[in-house]
Coordinates of C-alpha atoms and ligand atoms in Angstrom, one line a residue:
X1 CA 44.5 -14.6 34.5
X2 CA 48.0 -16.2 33.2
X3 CA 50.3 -13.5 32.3
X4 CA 51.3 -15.1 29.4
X5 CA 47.7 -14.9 28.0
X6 CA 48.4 -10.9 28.0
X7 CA 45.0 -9.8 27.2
X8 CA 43.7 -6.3 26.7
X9 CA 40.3 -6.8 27.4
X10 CA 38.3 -8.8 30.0
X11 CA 37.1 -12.5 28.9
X12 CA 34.5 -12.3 31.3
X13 CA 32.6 -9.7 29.0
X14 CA 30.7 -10.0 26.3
X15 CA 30.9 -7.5 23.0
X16 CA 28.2 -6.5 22.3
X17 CA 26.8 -3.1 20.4
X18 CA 30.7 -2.1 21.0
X19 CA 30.7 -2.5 24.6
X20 CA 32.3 -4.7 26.9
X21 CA 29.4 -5.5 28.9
X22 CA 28.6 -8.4 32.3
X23 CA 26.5 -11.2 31.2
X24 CA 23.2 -10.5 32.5
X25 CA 22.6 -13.3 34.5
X26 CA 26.5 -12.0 36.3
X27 CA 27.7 -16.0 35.6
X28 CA 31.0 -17.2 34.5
X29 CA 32.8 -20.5 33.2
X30 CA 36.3 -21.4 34.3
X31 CA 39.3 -21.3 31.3
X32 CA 41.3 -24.0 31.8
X33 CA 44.7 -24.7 30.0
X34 CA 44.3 -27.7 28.0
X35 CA 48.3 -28.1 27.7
X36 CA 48.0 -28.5 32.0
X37 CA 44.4 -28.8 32.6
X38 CA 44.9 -25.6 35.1
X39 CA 42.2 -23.3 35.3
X40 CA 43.5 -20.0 34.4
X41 CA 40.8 -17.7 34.6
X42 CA 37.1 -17.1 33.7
X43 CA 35.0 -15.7 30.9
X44 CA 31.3 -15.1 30.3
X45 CA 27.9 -17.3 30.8
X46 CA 26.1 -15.9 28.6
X47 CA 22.3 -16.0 28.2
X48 CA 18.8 -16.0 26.5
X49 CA 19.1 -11.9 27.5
X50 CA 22.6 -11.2 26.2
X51 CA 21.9 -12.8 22.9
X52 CA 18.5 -10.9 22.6
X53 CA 20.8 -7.3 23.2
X54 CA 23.1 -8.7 20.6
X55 CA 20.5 -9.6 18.2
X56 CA 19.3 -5.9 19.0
X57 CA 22.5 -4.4 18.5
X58 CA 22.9 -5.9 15.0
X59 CA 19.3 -4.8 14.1
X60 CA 20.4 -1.1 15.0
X61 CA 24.0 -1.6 13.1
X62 CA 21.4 -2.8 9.6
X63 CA 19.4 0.4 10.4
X64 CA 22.1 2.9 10.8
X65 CA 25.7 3.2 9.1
X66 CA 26.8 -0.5 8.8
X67 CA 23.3 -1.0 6.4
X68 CA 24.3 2.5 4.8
X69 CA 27.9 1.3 4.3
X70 CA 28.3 0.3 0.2
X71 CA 30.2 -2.5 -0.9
X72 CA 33.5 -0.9 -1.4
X73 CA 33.7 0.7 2.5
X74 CA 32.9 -2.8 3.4
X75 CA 35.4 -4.3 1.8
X76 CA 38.0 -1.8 3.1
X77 CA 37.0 -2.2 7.1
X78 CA 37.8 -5.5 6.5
X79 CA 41.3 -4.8 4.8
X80 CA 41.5 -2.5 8.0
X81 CA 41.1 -5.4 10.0
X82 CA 43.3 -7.8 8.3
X83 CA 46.0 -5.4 8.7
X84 CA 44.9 -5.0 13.0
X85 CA 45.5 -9.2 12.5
X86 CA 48.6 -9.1 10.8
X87 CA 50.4 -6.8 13.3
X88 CA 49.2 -8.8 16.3
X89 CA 49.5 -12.4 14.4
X90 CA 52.0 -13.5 17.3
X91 CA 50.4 -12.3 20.0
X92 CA 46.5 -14.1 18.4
X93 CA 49.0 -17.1 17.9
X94 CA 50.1 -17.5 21.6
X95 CA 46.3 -16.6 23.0
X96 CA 45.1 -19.4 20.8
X97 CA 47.7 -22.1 21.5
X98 CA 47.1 -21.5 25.3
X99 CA 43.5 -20.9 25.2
X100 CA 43.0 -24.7 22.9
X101 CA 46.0 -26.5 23.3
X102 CA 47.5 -26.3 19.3
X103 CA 51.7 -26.0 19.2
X104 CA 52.1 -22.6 18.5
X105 CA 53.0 -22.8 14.6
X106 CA 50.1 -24.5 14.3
X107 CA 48.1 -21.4 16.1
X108 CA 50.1 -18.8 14.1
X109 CA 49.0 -20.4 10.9
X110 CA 45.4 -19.8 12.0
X111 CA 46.2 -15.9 12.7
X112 CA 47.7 -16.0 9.1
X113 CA 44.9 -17.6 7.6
X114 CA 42.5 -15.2 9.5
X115 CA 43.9 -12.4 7.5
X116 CA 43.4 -14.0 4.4
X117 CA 40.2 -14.9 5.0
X118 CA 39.5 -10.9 5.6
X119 CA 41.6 -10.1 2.4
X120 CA 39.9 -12.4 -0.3
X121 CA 36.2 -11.0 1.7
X122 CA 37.1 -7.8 1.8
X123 CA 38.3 -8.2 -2.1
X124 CA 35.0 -10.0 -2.9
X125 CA 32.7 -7.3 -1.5
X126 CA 32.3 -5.3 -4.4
X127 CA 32.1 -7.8 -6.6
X128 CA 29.3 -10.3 -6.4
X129 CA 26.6 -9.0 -8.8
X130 CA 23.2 -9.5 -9.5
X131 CA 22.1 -10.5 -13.2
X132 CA 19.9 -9.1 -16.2
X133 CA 17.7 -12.1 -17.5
X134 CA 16.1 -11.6 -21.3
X135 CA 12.3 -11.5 -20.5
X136 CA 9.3 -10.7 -22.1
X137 CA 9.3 -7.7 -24.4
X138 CA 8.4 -4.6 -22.7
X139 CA 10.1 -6.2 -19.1
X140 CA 13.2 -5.2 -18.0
X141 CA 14.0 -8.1 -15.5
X142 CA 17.5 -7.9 -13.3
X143 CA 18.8 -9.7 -9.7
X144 CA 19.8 -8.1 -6.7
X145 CA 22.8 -10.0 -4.3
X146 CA 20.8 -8.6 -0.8
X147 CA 22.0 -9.8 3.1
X148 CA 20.2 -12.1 5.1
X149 CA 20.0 -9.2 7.7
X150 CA 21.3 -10.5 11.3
X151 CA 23.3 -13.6 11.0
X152 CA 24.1 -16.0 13.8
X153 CA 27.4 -17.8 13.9
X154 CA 28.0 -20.8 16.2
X155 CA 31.8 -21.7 16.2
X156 CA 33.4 -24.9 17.8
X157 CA 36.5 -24.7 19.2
X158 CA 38.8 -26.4 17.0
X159 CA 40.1 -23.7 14.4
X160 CA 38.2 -20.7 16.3
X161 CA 40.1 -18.4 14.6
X162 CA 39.7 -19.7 10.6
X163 CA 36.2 -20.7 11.3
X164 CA 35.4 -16.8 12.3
X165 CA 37.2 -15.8 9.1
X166 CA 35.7 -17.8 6.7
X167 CA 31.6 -17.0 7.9
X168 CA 32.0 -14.0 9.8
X169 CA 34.6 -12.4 6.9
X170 CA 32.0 -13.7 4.4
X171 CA 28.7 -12.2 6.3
X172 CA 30.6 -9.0 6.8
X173 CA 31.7 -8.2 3.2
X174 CA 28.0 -9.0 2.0
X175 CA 26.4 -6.4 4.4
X176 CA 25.0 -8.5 7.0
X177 CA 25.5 -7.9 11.0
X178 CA 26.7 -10.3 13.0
X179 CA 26.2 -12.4 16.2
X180 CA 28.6 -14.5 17.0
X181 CA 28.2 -17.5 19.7
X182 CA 32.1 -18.7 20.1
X183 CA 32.5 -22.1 21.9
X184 CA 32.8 -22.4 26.2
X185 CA 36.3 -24.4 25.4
X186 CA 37.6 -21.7 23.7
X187 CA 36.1 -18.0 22.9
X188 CA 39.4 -16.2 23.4
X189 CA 40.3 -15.0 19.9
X190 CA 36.8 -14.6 19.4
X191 CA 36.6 -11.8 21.5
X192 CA 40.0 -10.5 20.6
X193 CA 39.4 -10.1 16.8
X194 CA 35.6 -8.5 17.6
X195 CA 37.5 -6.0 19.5
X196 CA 40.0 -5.6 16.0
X197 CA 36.8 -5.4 14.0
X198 CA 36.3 -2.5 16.6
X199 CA 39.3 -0.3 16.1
X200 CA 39.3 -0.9 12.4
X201 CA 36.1 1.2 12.0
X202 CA 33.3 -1.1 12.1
X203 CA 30.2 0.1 13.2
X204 CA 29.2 -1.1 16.7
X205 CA 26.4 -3.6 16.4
X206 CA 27.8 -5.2 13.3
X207 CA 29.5 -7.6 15.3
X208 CA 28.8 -8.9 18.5
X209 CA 30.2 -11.7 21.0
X210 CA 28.5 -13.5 23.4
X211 CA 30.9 -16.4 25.2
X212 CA 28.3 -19.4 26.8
X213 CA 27.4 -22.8 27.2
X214 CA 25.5 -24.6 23.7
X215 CA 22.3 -25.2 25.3
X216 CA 22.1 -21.8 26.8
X217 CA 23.6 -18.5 24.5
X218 CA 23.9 -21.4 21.3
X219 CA 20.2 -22.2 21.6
X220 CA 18.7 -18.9 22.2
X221 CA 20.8 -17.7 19.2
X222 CA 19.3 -20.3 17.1
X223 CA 16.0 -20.6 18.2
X224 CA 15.7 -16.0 18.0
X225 CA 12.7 -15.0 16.1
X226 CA 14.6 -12.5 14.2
X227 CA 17.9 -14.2 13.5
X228 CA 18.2 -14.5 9.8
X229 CA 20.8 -17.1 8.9
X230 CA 22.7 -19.5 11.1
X231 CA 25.9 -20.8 10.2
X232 CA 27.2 -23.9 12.4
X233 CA 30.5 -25.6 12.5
X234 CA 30.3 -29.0 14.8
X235 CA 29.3 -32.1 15.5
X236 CA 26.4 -34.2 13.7
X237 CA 23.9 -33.8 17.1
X238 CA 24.5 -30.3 17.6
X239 CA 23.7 -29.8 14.0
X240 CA 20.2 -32.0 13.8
X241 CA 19.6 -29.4 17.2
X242 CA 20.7 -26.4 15.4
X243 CA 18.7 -27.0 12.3
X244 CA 15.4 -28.2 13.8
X245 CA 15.3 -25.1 16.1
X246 CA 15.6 -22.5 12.9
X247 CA 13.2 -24.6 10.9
X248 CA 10.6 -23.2 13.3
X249 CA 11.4 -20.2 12.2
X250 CA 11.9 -21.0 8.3
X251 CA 15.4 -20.1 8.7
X252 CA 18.4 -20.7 6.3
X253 CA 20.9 -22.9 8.0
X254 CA 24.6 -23.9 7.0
X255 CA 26.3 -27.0 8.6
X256 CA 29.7 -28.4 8.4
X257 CA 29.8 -31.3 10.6
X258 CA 32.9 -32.7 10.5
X259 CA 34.0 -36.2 8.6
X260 CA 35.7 -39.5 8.2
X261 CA 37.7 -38.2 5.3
X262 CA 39.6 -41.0 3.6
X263 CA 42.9 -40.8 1.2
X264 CA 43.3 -43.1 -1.7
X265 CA 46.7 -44.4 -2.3
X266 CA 46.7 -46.7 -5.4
X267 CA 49.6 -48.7 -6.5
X268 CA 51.1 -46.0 -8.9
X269 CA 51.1 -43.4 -6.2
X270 CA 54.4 -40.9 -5.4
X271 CA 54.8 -42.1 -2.0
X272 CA 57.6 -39.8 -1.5
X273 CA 55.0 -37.3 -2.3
X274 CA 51.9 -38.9 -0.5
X275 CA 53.7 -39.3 3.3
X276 CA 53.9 -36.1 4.5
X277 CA 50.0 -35.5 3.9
X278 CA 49.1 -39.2 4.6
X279 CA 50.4 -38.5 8.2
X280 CA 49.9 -34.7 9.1
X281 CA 46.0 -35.1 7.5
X282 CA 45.7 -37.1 10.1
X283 CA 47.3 -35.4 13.4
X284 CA 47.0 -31.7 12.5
X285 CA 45.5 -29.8 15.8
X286 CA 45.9 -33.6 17.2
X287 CA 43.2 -34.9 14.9
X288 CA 40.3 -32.0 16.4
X289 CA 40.0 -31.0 12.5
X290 CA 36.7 -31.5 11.0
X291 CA 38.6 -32.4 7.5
X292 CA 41.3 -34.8 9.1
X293 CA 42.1 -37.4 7.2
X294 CA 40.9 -40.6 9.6
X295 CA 41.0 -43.4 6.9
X296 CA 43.9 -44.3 4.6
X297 CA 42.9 -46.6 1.8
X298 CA 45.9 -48.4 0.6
X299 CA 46.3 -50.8 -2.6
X300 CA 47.8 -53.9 -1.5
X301 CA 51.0 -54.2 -3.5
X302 CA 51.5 -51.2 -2.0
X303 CA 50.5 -52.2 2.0
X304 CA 53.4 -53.3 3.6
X305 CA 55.7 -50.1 2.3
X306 CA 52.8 -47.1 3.1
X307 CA 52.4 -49.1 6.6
X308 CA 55.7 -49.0 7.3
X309 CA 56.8 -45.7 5.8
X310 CA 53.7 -44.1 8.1
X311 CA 54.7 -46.1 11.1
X312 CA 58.2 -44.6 11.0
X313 CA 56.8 -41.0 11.0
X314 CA 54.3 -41.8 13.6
X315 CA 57.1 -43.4 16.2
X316 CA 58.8 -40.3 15.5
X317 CA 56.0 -38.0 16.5
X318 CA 56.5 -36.0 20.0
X319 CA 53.5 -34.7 22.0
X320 CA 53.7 -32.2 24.7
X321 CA 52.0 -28.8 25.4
X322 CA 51.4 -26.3 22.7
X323 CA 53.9 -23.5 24.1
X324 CA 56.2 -26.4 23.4
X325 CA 55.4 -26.1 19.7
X326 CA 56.1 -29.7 18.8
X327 CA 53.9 -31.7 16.6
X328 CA 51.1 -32.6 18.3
X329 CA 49.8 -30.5 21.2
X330 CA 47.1 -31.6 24.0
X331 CA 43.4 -32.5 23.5
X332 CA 41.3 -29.9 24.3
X333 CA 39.1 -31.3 27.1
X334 CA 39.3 -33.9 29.6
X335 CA 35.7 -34.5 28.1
X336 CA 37.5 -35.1 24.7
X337 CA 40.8 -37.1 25.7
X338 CA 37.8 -39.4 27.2
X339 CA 36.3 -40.2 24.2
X340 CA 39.6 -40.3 22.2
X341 CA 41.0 -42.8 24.8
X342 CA 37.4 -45.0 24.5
X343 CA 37.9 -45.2 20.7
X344 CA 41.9 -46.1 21.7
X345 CA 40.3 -48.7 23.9
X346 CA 37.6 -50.3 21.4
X347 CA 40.2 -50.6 18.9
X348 CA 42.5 -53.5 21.0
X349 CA 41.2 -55.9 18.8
X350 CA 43.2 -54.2 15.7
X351 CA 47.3 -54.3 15.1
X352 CA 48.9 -50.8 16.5
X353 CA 51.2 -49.9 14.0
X354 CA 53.2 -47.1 15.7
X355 CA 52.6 -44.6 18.6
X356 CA 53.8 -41.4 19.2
X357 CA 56.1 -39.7 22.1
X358 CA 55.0 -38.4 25.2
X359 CA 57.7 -35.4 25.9
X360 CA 57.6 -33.7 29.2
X361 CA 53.7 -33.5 29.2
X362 CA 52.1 -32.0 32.4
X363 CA 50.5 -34.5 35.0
X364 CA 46.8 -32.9 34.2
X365 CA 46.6 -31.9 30.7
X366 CA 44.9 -34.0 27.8
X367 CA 47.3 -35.9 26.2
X368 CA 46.8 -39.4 23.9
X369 CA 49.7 -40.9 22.0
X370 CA 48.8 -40.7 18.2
X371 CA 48.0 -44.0 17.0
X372 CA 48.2 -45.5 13.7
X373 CA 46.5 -48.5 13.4
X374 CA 46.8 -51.5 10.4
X375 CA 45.0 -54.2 8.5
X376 CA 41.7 -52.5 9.5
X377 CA 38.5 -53.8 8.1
X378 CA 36.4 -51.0 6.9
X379 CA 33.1 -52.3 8.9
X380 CA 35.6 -51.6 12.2
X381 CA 34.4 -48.5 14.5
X382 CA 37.7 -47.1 14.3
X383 CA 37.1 -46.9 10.1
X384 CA 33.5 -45.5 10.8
X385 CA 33.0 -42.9 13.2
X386 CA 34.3 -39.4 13.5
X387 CA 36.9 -39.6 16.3
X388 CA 38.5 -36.3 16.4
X389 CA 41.7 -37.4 17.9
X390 CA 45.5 -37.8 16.2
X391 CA 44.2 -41.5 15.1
X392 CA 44.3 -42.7 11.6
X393 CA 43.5 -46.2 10.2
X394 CA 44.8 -48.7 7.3
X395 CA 42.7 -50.0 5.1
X396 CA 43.7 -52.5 2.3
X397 CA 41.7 -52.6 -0.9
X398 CA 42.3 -54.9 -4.1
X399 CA 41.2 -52.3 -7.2
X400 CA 39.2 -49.1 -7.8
X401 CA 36.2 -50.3 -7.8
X402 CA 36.6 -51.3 -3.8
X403 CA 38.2 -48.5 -3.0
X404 CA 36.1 -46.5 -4.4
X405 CA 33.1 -48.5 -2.3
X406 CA 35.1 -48.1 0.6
X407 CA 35.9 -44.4 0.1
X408 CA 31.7 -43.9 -0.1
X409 CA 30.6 -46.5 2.8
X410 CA 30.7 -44.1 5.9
X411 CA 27.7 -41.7 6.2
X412 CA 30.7 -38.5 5.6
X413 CA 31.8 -36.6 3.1
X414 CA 33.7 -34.2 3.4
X415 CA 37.0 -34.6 1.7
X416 CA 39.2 -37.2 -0.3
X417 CA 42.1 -37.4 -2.0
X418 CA 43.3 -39.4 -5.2
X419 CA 47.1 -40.8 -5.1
X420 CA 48.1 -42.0 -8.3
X421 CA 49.4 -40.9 -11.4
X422 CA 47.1 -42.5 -13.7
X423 CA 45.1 -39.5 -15.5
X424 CA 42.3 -41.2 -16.4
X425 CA 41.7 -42.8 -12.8
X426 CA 42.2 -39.4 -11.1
X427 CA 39.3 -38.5 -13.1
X428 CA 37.2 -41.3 -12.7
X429 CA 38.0 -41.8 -9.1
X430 CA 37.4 -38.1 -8.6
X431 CA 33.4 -38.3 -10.0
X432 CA 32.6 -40.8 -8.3
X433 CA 33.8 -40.1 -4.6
X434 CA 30.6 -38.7 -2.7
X435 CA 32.3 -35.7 -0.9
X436 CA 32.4 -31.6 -0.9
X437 CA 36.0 -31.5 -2.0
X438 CA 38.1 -34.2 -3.9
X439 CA 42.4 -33.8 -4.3
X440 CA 44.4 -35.0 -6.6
X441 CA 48.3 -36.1 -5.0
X442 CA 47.6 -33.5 -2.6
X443 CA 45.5 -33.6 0.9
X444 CA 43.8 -29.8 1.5
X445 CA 45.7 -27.7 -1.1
X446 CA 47.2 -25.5 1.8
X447 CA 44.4 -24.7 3.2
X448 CA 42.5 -22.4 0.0
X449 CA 40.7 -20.0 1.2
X450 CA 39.1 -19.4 -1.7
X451 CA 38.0 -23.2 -2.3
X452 CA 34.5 -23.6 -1.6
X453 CA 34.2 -26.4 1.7
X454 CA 31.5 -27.9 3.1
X455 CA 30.0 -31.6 3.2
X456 CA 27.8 -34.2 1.5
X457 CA 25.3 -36.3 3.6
X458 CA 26.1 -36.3 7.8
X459 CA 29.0 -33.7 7.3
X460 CA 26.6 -31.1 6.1
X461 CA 25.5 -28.6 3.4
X462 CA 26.3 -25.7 2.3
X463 CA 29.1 -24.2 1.1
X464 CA 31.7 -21.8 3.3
X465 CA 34.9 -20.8 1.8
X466 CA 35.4 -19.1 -1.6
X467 CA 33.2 -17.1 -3.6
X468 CA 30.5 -19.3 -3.5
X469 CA 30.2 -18.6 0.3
X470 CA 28.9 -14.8 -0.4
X471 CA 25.9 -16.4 -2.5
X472 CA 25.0 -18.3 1.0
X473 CA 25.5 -15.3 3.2
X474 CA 22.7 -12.9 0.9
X475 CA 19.6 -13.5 -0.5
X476 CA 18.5 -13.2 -4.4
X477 CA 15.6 -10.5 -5.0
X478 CA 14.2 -10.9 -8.7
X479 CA 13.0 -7.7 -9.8
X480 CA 10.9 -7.6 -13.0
X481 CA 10.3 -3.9 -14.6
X482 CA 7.3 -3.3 -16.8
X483 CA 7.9 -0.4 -19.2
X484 CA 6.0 -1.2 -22.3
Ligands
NAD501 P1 29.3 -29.2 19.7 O1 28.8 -29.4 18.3 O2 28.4 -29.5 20.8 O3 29.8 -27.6 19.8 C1 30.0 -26.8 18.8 C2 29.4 -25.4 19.1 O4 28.0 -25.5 19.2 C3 29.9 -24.8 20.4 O5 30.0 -23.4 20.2 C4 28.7 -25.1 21.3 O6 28.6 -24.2 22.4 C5 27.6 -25.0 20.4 N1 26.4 -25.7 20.8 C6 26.3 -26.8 21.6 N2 25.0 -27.1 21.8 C7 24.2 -26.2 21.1 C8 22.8 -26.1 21.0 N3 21.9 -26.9 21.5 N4 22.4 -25.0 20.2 C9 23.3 -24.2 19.6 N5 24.6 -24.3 19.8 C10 25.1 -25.3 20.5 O7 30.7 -29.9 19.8 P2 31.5 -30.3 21.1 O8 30.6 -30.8 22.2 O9 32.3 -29.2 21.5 O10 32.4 -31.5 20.5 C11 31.8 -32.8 20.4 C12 32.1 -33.5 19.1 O11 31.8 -32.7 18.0 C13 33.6 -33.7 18.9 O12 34.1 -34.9 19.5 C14 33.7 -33.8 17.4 O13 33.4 -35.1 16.9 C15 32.6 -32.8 16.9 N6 33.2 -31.5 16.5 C16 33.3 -31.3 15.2 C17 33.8 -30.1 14.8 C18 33.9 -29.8 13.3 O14 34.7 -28.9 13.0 N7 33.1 -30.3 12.5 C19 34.2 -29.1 15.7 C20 34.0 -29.4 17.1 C21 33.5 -30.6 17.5

């Protein structure tokens, strides 16, 4: 194991019932270094058997102190826990920049945002109520906010570290226990904040960790007869998987599938403003982010100065490997600099605006030069499918009405944002965009935690994020009181 990874505890384990214990079967899968493509150690293969002890283990926490603990000691193990994050926010930032690739800033801000995420939870856990309804006379007829029970978390590796944060945070502070399937490319900080969770007080069994390949400890975890929820984060396949194996069991089911998010920039538009999230919407985590910002819709008086404006920041765009903390770190996977470099490839055909800088990058890590494309026709691959790589595309429109047209015409949506400073076209512009989240001169708002996220048609349903996350993690009971 690297040095500079500096764990304290084993990746090969698994966490589960507050135990660092083998995978079952006694497998591992290599860790490789995306930033060299070196493998730098091993962790767990885990299995059908190590989710069914996990699922256990969570059943025991919901029957002992974790389903005894009230809202308010809930809401302070997690404030435990976002302190634990905060001290070691550095040390979570390196693990995760070396473990998928991200420049380190880029890594710290997850560690940052991890917190939060325990913070707002940990806030919110005393306060999500039920309701009284007026009823009949003689009823007294009020709600009850109850958890799912056990919960199942699968987690890609993109944003490991926010995506933990916003559904396990938001299962935790509503009284469910967890199990929690991190992703084979990366399950490091998985198994580093489950061990936080541990020294902040939470009962074993609320939270457990087992590290594996998708169609092994991913599928038994979603196809377990006595999971009660499953939240996924990933791609559209996965998902259809995901959601057809808990239909069998009549299981509630949360997806966030990722997008082809575009940004509107009409003729009136700040570009000074606009450029900064026009271009880092775009390359963030080298385009891996489920909201990037893939399509830029541009009003054609306005073509030739966005183009060129984004083609300056793009040449000036430096790539190398995450400990290098420059823009735009490696892909994480040879697997995924594969299918970044066949979308490069299929779009010849199209004008290459600008490319990024190679700097110093290791012979066998996954590196692809960001790529901004122009002129692009919004029928074109490149303008259609999700690529998750640091590629964005230009797309000229004539008024709202295409834009508009071409905003809706993928089968996303996820986000969008409005540039202009017309009021009543934000507005109008905002209703009819068919997406989970709509911005106004502004791409993400920082990140909000407490916005709710989540997709319209193939990039999901449900909602993470926010308050209106804790109404997906629990379950409404309706109880009606006769008393004459
Ligand atoms: P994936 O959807 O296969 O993997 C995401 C998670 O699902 C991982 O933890 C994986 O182990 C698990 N998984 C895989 N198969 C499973 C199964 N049958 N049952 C249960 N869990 C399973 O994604 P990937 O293969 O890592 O990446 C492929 C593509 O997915 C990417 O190119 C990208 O387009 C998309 N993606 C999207 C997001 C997002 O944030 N929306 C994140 C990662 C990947």
């Amino acid at each position: 194991m690297t040095q500079e990874l500096d764990l304290w505890f084993d990746p090969a384990k698994c966490l589960i019932n507050g135990q660092w214990l083998s995978p079952s079967g006694g497998q591992e899968l290599p860790l490789s270094d995306p930033s060299t493509g070196a493998c730098i150690g091993a962790i767990a293969r885990g299995g059908a058997a190590d989710i069914d002890a996990a699922v256990a283990a969570a059943e025991a926490a919901l029957a002992g102190d974790w389903g005894r603990a009230n809202a308010v000691e809930r809401g302070r193990v997690l404030f435990r826990l976002q302190q634990l994050v905060l001290e070691k926010v550095d040390h979570l930032a390196r693990i995760e920049a070396i473990d998928v690739g991200k420049p380190l800033k880029q890594a710290r801000a997850d560690a940052v945002a991890l917190a939060r995420y325990l913070e707002f939870y940990g806030g919110a856990a005393d306060k999500l109520h039920g309701q009284t309804i007026p009823y009949l006379d003689g009823y007294t007829v009020y709600t009850l906010r109850e958890p799912h029970g056990v919960t199942g978390h699968i987690v890609p590796w993109n944003y490991p570290m926010q995506i933990i944060g916003r559904s396990v945070g938001a299962a935790l502070a509503t009284g469910n226990a967890c199990v929690l399937k991190p992703a084979e490319d990366a399950c490091l900080t998985a198994l580093a904040f489950a061990d936080l969770a541990r020294q902040a007080g939470l009962p074993d069994g609320a939270l457990n960790v087992v590290p594996g390949l998708g169609s092994e400890a991913g599928a038994a975890l979603t196809a377990h007869p006595r999971v009660h929820h499953i939240s996924f984060t990933g791609s559209v396949a996965t998902g259809v998987h995901v959601q057809t194996a808990a239909a069998q069991n009549v299981v509630p089911v949360t997806l966030e599938l990722g997008g082809k998010s575009p940004q509107l920039v009409f003729e009136d538009a700040d570009l000074e403003a606009a450029l900064p999230f026009l271009v880092n919407a775009g390359i963030q985590n080298a385009g891996q982010t489920c909201s990037a910002s893939s399509r830029i819709l541009v009003h054609r008086p306005r073509l030739d100065e966005v183009t060129g404006l984004m083609a300056a920041r793009y040449g000036a765009l430096k790539v190398g490997p995450a400990l290098a903390d420059l823009d735009v770190g490696p892909l994480i996977s040879a697997r995924q600099e594969s299918i970044v470099s066949g979308f490069l490839d299929r779009g010849a055909d199209l004008e290459k605006a600008a490319e990024g800088v190679l700097r110093d990058v290791p012979e066998g890590g996954n590196y692809v030069r960001p790529t901004l494309f122009a002129g692009v026709t919004p029928d074109h691959v490149l303008a259609r499918d999700e690529i998750f790589g640091p590629v964005q595309v230009i797309i000229p429109f004539d008024d709202e009405d295409e834009a508009i047209e071409i905003a809706n015409g993928t089968d996303y949506g996820l986000v969008a944002s409005i540039w202009t400073r017309d009021g009543a076209r934000q507005m109008r512009a905002a209703k009819k965009i068919r997406s989970g989240q709509v911005f106004i001169n502004n791409y993400g708002a920082g990140g909000g935690v407490e916005l709710p996220f989540g997709g319209t048609g193939r990039s999901g349903h449900g909602r993470e994020k926010g308050f209106e996350a804790l109404y997906g993690f629990t379950t409404l009971k309706t109880v009606a009181a006769y008393h004459g």
